[in-house]
Coordinates of C-alpha atoms in Angstrom, one line a residue:
M1 CA 28.9 5.9 9.7
P2 CA 27.7 3.1 12.1
T3 CA 27.8 -0.4 10.6
I4 CA 24.0 -0.3 10.6
P5 CA 22.7 3.3 9.7
A6 CA 19.8 4.9 11.5
Y7 CA 17.3 4.2 8.6
E8 CA 17.8 0.5 9.1
R9 CA 18.1 0.6 13.0
D10 CA 14.7 2.5 13.2
P11 CA 12.9 2.9 9.9
R12 CA 10.3 5.1 11.7
R13 CA 12.8 7.7 12.9
R14 CA 12.2 11.1 11.2
T15 CA 15.0 13.4 12.5
L16 CA 18.6 13.0 13.5
R17 CA 21.4 15.2 14.8
T18 CA 24.7 14.1 13.2
E19 CA 28.0 15.4 11.7
V20 CA 29.0 16.2 8.1
V21 CA 32.0 13.9 7.3
S22 CA 32.8 15.2 3.8
V23 CA 31.3 17.3 1.0
G24 CA 31.7 17.0 -2.8
E25 CA 29.8 17.4 -6.1
E26 CA 27.9 14.9 -8.3
D27 CA 25.8 15.5 -11.4
G28 CA 25.9 19.3 -10.8
H29 CA 24.7 19.0 -7.2
P30 CA 26.7 19.4 -4.1
F31 CA 26.5 16.5 -1.7
V32 CA 27.3 15.7 1.9
V33 CA 28.3 12.4 3.5
L34 CA 27.0 12.2 7.1
A35 CA 28.2 10.3 10.2
D36 CA 24.8 8.7 10.3
T37 CA 21.6 9.1 8.3
V38 CA 17.9 8.4 8.3
F39 CA 17.8 8.6 4.5
Y40 CA 17.5 5.3 2.6
P41 CA 19.7 5.6 -0.5
G42 CA 17.6 3.7 -2.9
G43 CA 18.1 0.2 -4.1
G44 CA 16.4 -3.2 -4.3
G45 CA 13.5 -1.6 -6.2
Q46 CA 12.8 1.0 -3.5
P47 CA 13.4 4.7 -4.5
A48 CA 15.6 7.0 -2.4
D49 CA 14.3 9.2 0.4
R50 CA 13.8 12.9 0.3
G51 CA 13.9 15.6 3.1
S52 CA 16.5 18.2 4.2
V53 CA 19.9 18.6 5.9
S54 CA 19.8 21.7 8.0
G55 CA 17.1 23.2 5.8
V56 CA 18.8 22.4 2.5
A57 CA 16.6 20.2 0.4
V58 CA 17.8 16.7 -0.5
V59 CA 17.2 16.0 -4.2
D60 CA 18.6 12.4 -4.2
V61 CA 20.4 9.9 -2.0
R62 CA 22.9 7.5 -3.5
K63 CA 25.3 4.8 -2.2
A64 CA 28.7 5.1 -3.9
D65 CA 32.2 3.9 -2.8
Q66 CA 30.9 2.6 0.5
E67 CA 29.4 5.9 1.5
I68 CA 26.0 7.5 1.3
R69 CA 25.8 10.8 -0.6
H70 CA 23.0 13.2 0.0
L71 CA 22.7 15.4 -3.1
L72 CA 21.5 18.9 -2.2
A73 CA 19.6 21.7 -3.9
G74 CA 21.9 24.3 -2.4
P75 CA 25.2 24.9 -0.7
P76 CA 26.2 22.1 1.7
P77 CA 26.2 22.8 5.4
T78 CA 29.1 21.7 7.6
G79 CA 29.6 20.7 11.2
T80 CA 26.7 19.5 13.2
V81 CA 23.5 19.3 11.1
T82 CA 19.9 18.4 11.6
V83 CA 18.5 15.8 9.2
E84 CA 14.7 15.8 8.6
L85 CA 13.1 13.0 6.6
D86 CA 10.1 13.4 4.3
W87 CA 8.0 11.0 6.3
T88 CA 5.0 11.0 3.9
R89 CA 7.2 9.7 1.1
R90 CA 9.1 7.2 3.2
F91 CA 5.9 5.7 4.7
D92 CA 4.4 5.4 1.2
H93 CA 7.5 3.5 0.1
M94 CA 7.2 1.3 3.2
Q95 CA 3.6 0.5 2.4
Q96 CA 4.3 -0.3 -1.3
H97 CA 7.5 -2.3 -0.6
T98 CA 5.9 -4.4 2.2
G99 CA 2.8 -4.8 -0.1
Q100 CA 5.1 -6.1 -2.8
H101 CA 6.7 -8.7 -0.5
L102 CA 3.3 -9.9 0.6
L103 CA 1.8 -10.0 -2.9
T104 CA 4.9 -11.8 -4.3
A105 CA 4.9 -14.3 -1.4
V106 CA 1.2 -15.2 -1.8
A107 CA 1.3 -15.3 -5.6
D108 CA 4.3 -17.7 -5.4
G109 CA 3.2 -19.8 -2.3
S110 CA -0.5 -20.2 -3.0
F111 CA -0.7 -19.9 -6.8
G112 CA 2.7 -21.1 -8.1
W113 CA 3.4 -17.7 -9.8
P114 CA 7.0 -16.6 -8.9
T115 CA 7.9 -12.9 -9.3
T116 CA 10.7 -12.2 -11.8
S117 CA 10.9 -8.5 -11.2
F118 CA 9.1 -5.6 -9.6
H119 CA 8.9 -1.8 -9.8
L120 CA 7.7 0.7 -7.2
G121 CA 6.5 3.5 -9.5
E122 CA 5.6 7.1 -8.5
H123 CA 1.8 6.4 -8.8
V124 CA 1.3 2.7 -9.6
C125 CA 3.5 -0.3 -8.8
D126 CA 3.9 -3.5 -10.8
I127 CA 5.4 -7.0 -10.5
E128 CA 6.2 -9.4 -13.3
L129 CA 4.8 -12.9 -12.7
D130 CA 6.2 -16.1 -14.4
T131 CA 2.8 -17.2 -15.6
S132 CA 0.6 -16.7 -18.6
T133 CA -2.5 -18.1 -16.8
A134 CA -3.4 -15.2 -14.5
D135 CA -7.0 -14.7 -15.6
A136 CA -9.6 -12.5 -14.0
R137 CA -11.0 -15.2 -11.7
R138 CA -7.6 -16.2 -10.4
L139 CA -6.5 -12.6 -9.9
T140 CA -9.6 -12.0 -7.7
E141 CA -8.6 -15.0 -5.7
L142 CA -5.1 -13.7 -5.3
E143 CA -6.3 -10.2 -4.2
D144 CA -8.6 -11.9 -1.7
A145 CA -5.8 -14.0 -0.3
V146 CA -3.6 -10.9 0.1
A147 CA -6.4 -9.1 1.9
D148 CA -6.7 -12.0 4.3
E149 CA -3.0 -11.6 5.2
I150 CA -3.3 -7.9 5.7
R151 CA -6.2 -8.4 8.1
A152 CA -4.2 -11.0 9.9
A153 CA -1.8 -8.2 11.1
R154 CA 1.2 -10.4 10.7
P155 CA 4.4 -8.9 12.2
V156 CA 7.1 -7.8 9.8
T157 CA 10.6 -7.9 11.1
A158 CA 14.2 -7.5 9.9
R159 CA 17.4 -9.1 11.0
R160 CA 20.9 -9.8 9.8
V161 CA 22.5 -13.3 9.5
R162 CA 25.8 -14.7 8.6
P163 CA 26.2 -16.2 5.1
A164 CA 26.6 -19.7 6.6
E165 CA 23.2 -19.3 8.4
L166 CA 21.6 -18.0 5.3
E167 CA 22.2 -21.3 3.6
T168 CA 20.2 -23.1 6.2
L169 CA 17.1 -20.9 6.0
P170 CA 14.0 -21.1 3.7
V171 CA 14.9 -17.7 2.2
R172 CA 13.2 -16.4 -1.0
T173 CA 15.9 -14.5 -2.9
R174 CA 17.0 -13.7 -6.4
G175 CA 20.6 -13.6 -5.3
L176 CA 22.8 -11.1 -3.5
P177 CA 24.3 -8.1 -5.2
D178 CA 27.6 -8.6 -7.0
G179 CA 30.5 -8.1 -4.6
H180 CA 28.4 -8.5 -1.4
T181 CA 30.4 -9.5 1.6
G182 CA 29.5 -9.9 5.3
D183 CA 26.1 -10.2 6.9
V184 CA 22.8 -10.5 4.9
R185 CA 19.7 -8.6 5.8
L186 CA 16.4 -10.6 5.9
V187 CA 12.9 -9.2 6.1
E188 CA 10.3 -11.6 7.4
I189 CA 6.5 -11.5 7.3
E190 CA 5.7 -14.0 10.0
G191 CA 4.4 -17.2 8.7
V192 CA 4.3 -16.0 5.1
D193 CA 7.7 -14.9 3.8
L194 CA 11.4 -14.7 4.4
N195 CA 13.3 -12.5 1.9
T196 CA 16.7 -10.9 1.5
C197 CA 16.1 -7.1 1.3
G198 CA 17.7 -3.9 2.3
G199 CA 14.7 -1.7 2.2
T200 CA 12.4 -0.1 4.8
H201 CA 9.2 -1.8 5.7
C202 CA 6.0 -1.6 7.8
R203 CA 5.9 -3.2 11.3
S204 CA 2.8 -5.3 10.4
T205 CA 0.9 -6.3 7.4
S206 CA -2.0 -4.2 8.9
E207 CA -0.1 -1.0 8.1
I208 CA -0.4 -1.8 4.4
E209 CA -4.1 -1.0 5.0
A210 CA -5.2 -2.5 1.7
L211 CA -3.9 -3.7 -1.7
K212 CA -5.8 -3.4 -5.0
L213 CA -4.9 -5.2 -8.3
L214 CA -5.4 -2.8 -11.1
G215 CA -4.8 -4.7 -14.3
T216 CA -2.4 -6.8 -16.3
E217 CA -0.5 -6.9 -19.6
S218 CA 1.5 -9.8 -21.2
V219 CA 5.3 -9.3 -21.2
R220 CA 8.1 -11.7 -22.2
G221 CA 5.8 -14.7 -22.0
G222 CA 4.7 -13.8 -18.4
T223 CA 2.3 -11.3 -16.9
R224 CA 2.9 -7.8 -15.6
L225 CA 0.5 -7.1 -12.7
F226 CA -0.2 -3.5 -11.8
W227 CA -1.3 -2.7 -8.2
V228 CA -1.4 0.0 -5.5
A229 CA -1.5 -0.2 -1.7
G230 CA -2.0 1.9 1.4
T231 CA -2.5 5.6 1.3
R232 CA -2.0 5.6 -2.5
L233 CA -5.1 3.4 -2.7
R234 CA -7.2 5.8 -0.7
R235 CA -6.1 8.8 -2.7
L236 CA -6.7 6.9 -6.0
L237 CA -10.2 6.0 -4.9
G238 CA -10.8 9.6 -3.9
S239 CA -9.6 10.8 -7.3
H240 CA -11.8 8.3 -9.1
H241 CA -14.8 9.3 -7.0
R242 CA -14.3 13.1 -7.7
R243 CA -14.0 12.3 -11.4
S244 CA -17.1 10.2 -11.4
E245 CA -19.0 13.0 -9.6
R246 CA -17.9 15.4 -12.3
L247 CA -19.0 13.0 -15.0
H248 CA -22.4 12.6 -13.2
D249 CA -22.9 16.4 -13.4
L250 CA -21.9 16.6 -17.0
L251 CA -23.9 13.6 -18.2
G252 CA -26.8 13.7 -15.7
T253 CA -26.8 10.0 -14.9
S254 CA -25.8 7.6 -12.1
D255 CA -22.8 5.4 -11.6
E256 CA -24.7 2.4 -13.0
D257 CA -25.6 4.2 -16.2
L258 CA -22.4 6.2 -16.6
V259 CA -20.6 4.1 -19.2
D260 CA -23.8 3.5 -21.3
R261 CA -24.6 7.2 -21.3
L262 CA -21.0 8.1 -22.2
S263 CA -20.9 5.5 -25.0
A264 CA -24.2 7.0 -26.4
K265 CA -22.7 10.5 -26.3
L266 CA -19.5 9.4 -28.0
E267 CA -21.6 7.8 -30.8
Q268 CA -23.5 11.0 -31.2
L269 CA -20.3 12.9 -31.5
K270 CA -19.0 10.5 -34.1
E271 CA -22.1 10.9 -36.1
A272 CA -22.0 14.7 -35.8
E273 CA -18.3 14.5 -37.0
R274 CA -19.3 12.4 -40.0
A275 CA -22.0 14.9 -40.8
R276 CA -19.6 17.8 -40.5
R277 CA -17.1 16.1 -42.8
R278 CA -19.9 15.5 -45.4
L279 CA -21.0 19.2 -45.2
E280 CA -17.4 20.3 -45.5
E281 CA -16.7 18.2 -48.5
E282 CA -19.9 19.5 -50.2
L283 CA -18.8 23.1 -49.3
A284 CA -15.3 22.4 -50.8
D285 CA -16.8 21.1 -54.1
T286 CA -19.2 24.0 -54.3
S287 CA -16.3 26.4 -53.6
A288 CA -14.3 24.8 -56.4
A289 CA -17.2 25.1 -58.9
A290 CA -17.6 28.8 -57.9
L291 CA -13.8 29.4 -58.2
V292 CA -13.7 27.9 -61.7
G293 CA -16.7 29.9 -62.8
G294 CA -15.0 33.1 -61.9
G295 CA -12.7 32.9 -65.0
G296 CA -9.0 33.6 -65.3
R297 CA -6.0 31.4 -65.8
V298 CA -4.8 31.6 -62.2
L299 CA -7.5 31.2 -59.5
V300 CA -6.8 32.5 -56.0
R301 CA -9.0 32.2 -53.0
H302 CA -8.4 32.8 -49.3
W303 CA -10.5 31.5 -46.3
P304 CA -9.9 32.9 -42.8
A305 CA -11.0 29.7 -41.0
R306 CA -10.3 26.6 -43.0
D307 CA -7.6 24.0 -42.8
L308 CA -5.2 22.2 -45.1
P309 CA -7.5 19.2 -45.9
F310 CA -10.2 21.7 -47.1
L311 CA -7.8 23.5 -49.3
Q312 CA -6.5 20.2 -50.8
R313 CA -10.1 19.1 -51.7
V314 CA -10.9 22.4 -53.3
A315 CA -7.7 22.3 -55.3
R316 CA -8.3 18.8 -56.6
E317 CA -11.8 19.5 -57.5
A318 CA -11.0 22.8 -59.2
C319 CA -8.2 21.1 -61.3
R320 CA -10.6 18.3 -62.2
L321 CA -13.2 20.8 -63.5
A322 CA -10.7 23.1 -65.2
P323 CA -7.6 21.1 -66.2
D324 CA -6.0 24.2 -67.8
R325 CA -6.1 26.4 -64.7
V326 CA -3.6 27.1 -61.9
V327 CA -5.0 27.3 -58.3
L328 CA -3.6 29.1 -55.3
L329 CA -5.5 28.6 -52.0
T330 CA -4.7 29.9 -48.6
A331 CA -6.3 29.9 -45.1
G332 CA -5.7 31.6 -41.8
E333 CA -6.8 34.7 -39.8
G334 CA -3.3 36.2 -39.4
E335 CA 0.0 35.9 -41.1
D336 CA 0.3 32.1 -40.5
G337 CA -1.6 29.5 -42.3
P338 CA -1.6 26.7 -44.9
F339 CA -1.3 27.2 -48.6
V340 CA -1.9 24.9 -51.6
L341 CA -0.6 25.5 -55.2
A342 CA -2.1 23.1 -57.8
A343 CA -2.3 22.9 -61.6
G344 CA -4.6 20.9 -63.8
D345 CA -3.1 18.4 -66.2
A346 CA -3.3 20.8 -69.2
A347 CA -1.9 23.8 -67.3
Q348 CA 1.6 25.0 -68.3
L349 CA 3.3 25.3 -64.9
D350 CA 6.3 23.6 -63.2
V351 CA 4.5 23.2 -59.9
A352 CA 7.4 22.0 -57.8
A353 CA 9.7 24.9 -58.9
T354 CA 7.0 27.5 -58.6
G355 CA 5.9 26.1 -55.3
R356 CA 9.4 26.5 -53.9
R357 CA 9.5 30.2 -55.0
L358 CA 6.1 30.7 -53.6
A359 CA 7.1 29.2 -50.2
D360 CA 10.1 31.6 -50.1
L361 CA 7.9 34.6 -51.0
L362 CA 5.4 33.7 -48.2
E363 CA 8.3 33.0 -45.8
G364 CA 7.2 29.5 -45.3
R365 CA 8.0 26.0 -46.3
G366 CA 6.4 23.2 -48.1
G367 CA 6.7 20.3 -50.6
G368 CA 4.8 18.1 -52.9
S369 CA 4.9 16.0 -56.0
G370 CA 3.2 15.9 -59.3
R371 CA 0.6 18.6 -59.8
I372 CA 0.2 19.9 -56.2
F373 CA 2.5 21.7 -53.8
Q374 CA 1.4 22.5 -50.2
G375 CA 2.9 24.0 -47.1
K376 CA 2.7 26.5 -44.2
A377 CA 3.1 30.2 -44.8
Q378 CA 4.3 32.8 -42.3
R379 CA 3.4 35.9 -44.4
L380 CA 0.0 35.5 -45.9
S381 CA -0.2 39.3 -46.4
R382 CA 1.9 38.7 -49.5
R383 CA -0.9 37.0 -51.4
E384 CA -1.0 39.9 -53.8
E385 CA 2.7 39.4 -54.7
A386 CA 2.0 35.7 -55.1
K387 CA -0.6 36.5 -57.8
V388 CA 2.1 38.5 -59.7
L389 CA 4.5 35.5 -59.3
L390 CA 1.9 33.2 -60.8
G391 CA 1.0 35.5 -63.7
S392 CA -1.9 37.8 -64.7
G393 CA -5.5 36.7 -65.0
S394 CA -5.8 35.9 -61.3
T395 CA -9.1 36.2 -59.4
D396 CA -9.6 36.3 -55.6
S397 CA -13.2 35.2 -55.2

């Protein structure tokens, strides 16, 4: 491979004819090593490129043992191959990475907030700033300052320098990789930043298009700042706009009143849920009274459309009203559903042991303590057998 690969010589190149140097396998994927490549192998916070090698999809690109491995989705080609880059993905990474350089440089140079780490995510990017004072007003000022530099269309260039020259330059760096030897690659935003970096970048800050700060969170005494740039920003705005239009249709209101209308609707739903719970509690208590009034030592009842909390309340109330009774309650429209076995304080029943036998009979599982055992059944059609297990005198109201 040339000393400087094609992805660094010309980051905008999308295709390449080259030769397969070797093949191998890594992490269950075949890989090829090429004589030259337009694929960035990932590193320095920038994800690896995607694309294809003679029509075979590239699933990852990694640098290992001084070679660049192109992990493939299928059998590796040999001989002369055509490499095609996923340019949409690459240009997105160029916008985000150049945006990160600019954001970091402005945050440090104009606000005294150095970047301690950054992450170019699939949808949203973030940097960690060594500050705890990044309030809303100052962040607006930072975003405006970055926008000024984007509009200035400052050239972005890359070059390599010898280590001795590096020491004489005002370079922003967090240090070189362990074991690095030879020349050092620098990326410069004219008049703003000079940084050690091996990634691919835009030709000008204008190609970033725009950069929007999305929010912050406190982390390790500093501030994690979320942001998005370029095409991602336009797509994010489009997504939010489509979502807002849908909410407008559902709620029948404008942008200005959307939050207030939604808040009112949510409060109505909460009140409706509170009313529903009150009615269900009343129904459970009424059902318990009716169940106890039916007579019999063992009381059995099934509901097609109730849940475990409903059964629990009926069981507790029934045992309170009739301490000498045993209660078996089930729910569900098919074979699956919850069950509750309970016994009043005066009832003669080992609830835990009987509950385990009942769970086996219903092909389910469960547990409990004291005077109640509950679980999930898989064969509710065996309720008649469950009555026999619990003894005579049962009623199924």
